[in-house]
Amino acid sequence: MVTEDLGSCIRIHTNLAARIEPIAEEGPVDVSGEFAAMATVAGGNQFQFGVVAQRPLPKKAGVIPVFRLAATAVSSRVIRELLLADA
């Protein structure tokens, strides 16, 4: 991706996240397939994802595969460190 396309890329993924939020269950973290793929490549063994299902998005935005973030020992440590850093 070229740098000038970054703003467009962020808008697309922010819009997709906004579409997933109303269909997600309370508690678990559900993400798009694109996010799961990028996090897996970038994070190595820090994150694992399980397939939830093909889910219809609100406002006739289509159907997408939804994945659920599964905590690993590494991701739990990373998340805890991020939370403590913000405190």
C-alpha atoms as a printed R data frame, in Angstrom:
   type eleno elety resid chain resno       x       y      z
1  ATOM     1    CA   MET     A     1   0.000   0.000  0.000
2  ATOM     2    CA   VAL     A     2   1.250   3.440 -0.872
3  ATOM     3    CA   THR     A     3   1.359   6.018  1.946
4  ATOM     4    CA   GLU     A     4  -1.205   8.322  0.307
5  ATOM     5    CA   ASP     A     5  -3.694   5.415  0.339
6  ATOM     6    CA   LEU     A     6  -3.412   4.986  4.124
7  ATOM     7    CA   GLY     A     7  -6.249   7.406  4.920
8  ATOM     8    CA   SER     A     8  -8.572   5.559  2.565
9  ATOM     9    CA   CYS     A     9  -7.535   2.215  4.043
10 ATOM    10    CA   ILE     A    10  -8.213   3.430  7.588
11 ATOM    11    CA   ARG     A    11 -11.647   4.759  6.588
12 ATOM    12    CA   ILE     A    12 -12.600   1.430  4.999
13 ATOM    13    CA   HIS     A    13 -11.592  -0.602  8.075
14 ATOM    14    CA   THR     A    14 -13.157   1.879 10.507
15 ATOM    15    CA   ASN     A    15 -16.410   1.647  8.566
16 ATOM    16    CA   LEU     A    16 -16.232  -2.164  8.607
17 ATOM    17    CA   ALA     A    17 -15.613  -2.177 12.375
18 ATOM    18    CA   ALA     A    18 -18.629   0.080 12.844
19 ATOM    19    CA   ARG     A    19 -20.737  -2.397 10.870
20 ATOM    20    CA   ILE     A    20 -19.508  -5.381 12.959
21 ATOM    21    CA   GLU     A    21 -20.127  -3.718 16.346
22 ATOM    22    CA   PRO     A    22 -23.970  -4.005 16.327
23 ATOM    23    CA   ILE     A    23 -23.864  -7.737 15.476
24 ATOM    24    CA   ALA     A    24 -21.131  -8.680 17.967
25 ATOM    25    CA   GLU     A    25 -22.014 -10.444 21.196
26 ATOM    26    CA   GLU     A    26 -21.284  -8.630 24.436
27 ATOM    27    CA   GLY     A    27 -17.955  -9.705 25.904
28 ATOM    28    CA   PRO     A    28 -15.921 -11.456 23.181
29 ATOM    29    CA   VAL     A    29 -13.955  -9.501 20.585
30 ATOM    30    CA   ASP     A    30 -15.213 -10.122 17.045
31 ATOM    31    CA   VAL     A    31 -13.213  -8.898 14.053
32 ATOM    32    CA   SER     A    32 -13.265  -8.965 10.272
33 ATOM    33    CA   GLY     A    33 -11.296 -11.489  8.263
34 ATOM    34    CA   GLU     A    34  -9.013  -8.706  7.053
35 ATOM    35    CA   PHE     A    35  -8.149  -7.685 10.618
36 ATOM    36    CA   ALA     A    36  -7.592 -11.306 11.669
37 ATOM    37    CA   ALA     A    37  -5.223 -11.846  8.722
38 ATOM    38    CA   MET     A    38  -3.237  -8.646  9.365
39 ATOM    39    CA   ALA     A    39  -2.975  -9.332 13.116
40 ATOM    40    CA   THR     A    40  -1.838 -12.904 12.484
41 ATOM    41    CA   VAL     A    41   0.887 -11.790 10.082
42 ATOM    42    CA   ALA     A    42   2.015  -8.836 12.204
43 ATOM    43    CA   GLY     A    43   1.623 -10.455 15.616
44 ATOM    44    CA   GLY     A    44   2.998 -13.934 15.054
45 ATOM    45    CA   ASN     A    45   1.785 -16.074 17.937
46 ATOM    46    CA   GLN     A    46   0.378 -13.174 19.961
47 ATOM    47    CA   PHE     A    47  -3.161 -13.600 18.645
48 ATOM    48    CA   GLN     A    48  -5.362 -16.504 17.639
49 ATOM    49    CA   PHE     A    49  -8.745 -16.289 15.954
50 ATOM    50    CA   GLY     A    50 -11.629 -18.710 15.701
51 ATOM    51    CA   VAL     A    51 -14.237 -18.535 12.956
52 ATOM    52    CA   VAL     A    52 -17.640 -17.389 14.218
53 ATOM    53    CA   ALA     A    53 -19.686 -17.513 11.014
54 ATOM    54    CA   GLN     A    54 -20.691 -15.683  7.879
55 ATOM    55    CA   ARG     A    55 -22.704 -12.807  9.335
56 ATOM    56    CA   PRO     A    56 -24.968 -10.317  7.577
57 ATOM    57    CA   LEU     A    57 -24.021  -6.718  8.297
58 ATOM    58    CA   PRO     A    58 -26.566  -4.016  9.154
59 ATOM    59    CA   LYS     A    59 -27.866  -1.555  6.564
60 ATOM    60    CA   LYS     A    60 -27.541  -4.079  3.731
61 ATOM    61    CA   ALA     A    61 -23.736  -3.798  3.850
62 ATOM    62    CA   GLY     A    62 -23.284  -7.424  2.796
63 ATOM    63    CA   VAL     A    63 -22.193 -10.633  4.465
64 ATOM    64    CA   ILE     A    64 -18.680 -11.155  5.842
65 ATOM    65    CA   PRO     A    65 -16.815 -13.875  7.723
66 ATOM    66    CA   VAL     A    66 -16.503 -12.857 11.382
67 ATOM    67    CA   PHE     A    67 -13.664 -14.121 13.570
68 ATOM    68    CA   ARG     A    68 -13.389 -14.159 17.368
69 ATOM    69    CA   LEU     A    69 -10.156 -13.146 19.077
70 ATOM    70    CA   ALA     A    70  -8.937 -15.872 21.427
71 ATOM    71    CA   ALA     A    71  -6.548 -14.766 24.147
72 ATOM    72    CA   THR     A    72  -3.188 -16.501 24.344
73 ATOM    73    CA   ALA     A    73  -0.658 -16.207 27.158
74 ATOM    74    CA   VAL     A    74   1.345 -13.801 24.995
75 ATOM    75    CA   SER     A    75  -1.641 -11.652 23.967
76 ATOM    76    CA   SER     A    76  -2.894 -11.507 27.565
77 ATOM    77    CA   ARG     A    77   0.505 -10.204 28.677
78 ATOM    78    CA   VAL     A    78   0.638  -7.651 25.834
79 ATOM    79    CA   ILE     A    79  -2.885  -6.407 26.588
80 ATOM    80    CA   ARG     A    80  -2.117  -6.146 30.310
81 ATOM    81    CA   GLU     A    81   1.050  -4.120 29.541
82 ATOM    82    CA   LEU     A    82  -0.918  -1.781 27.262
83 ATOM    83    CA   LEU     A    83  -3.581  -1.239 29.890
84 ATOM    84    CA   LEU     A    84  -0.980  -0.504 32.572
85 ATOM    85    CA   ALA     A    85   0.834   1.902 30.246
86 ATOM    86    CA   ASP     A    86  -2.383   3.901 29.792
87 ATOM    87    CA   ALA     A    87  -3.061   4.103 33.546
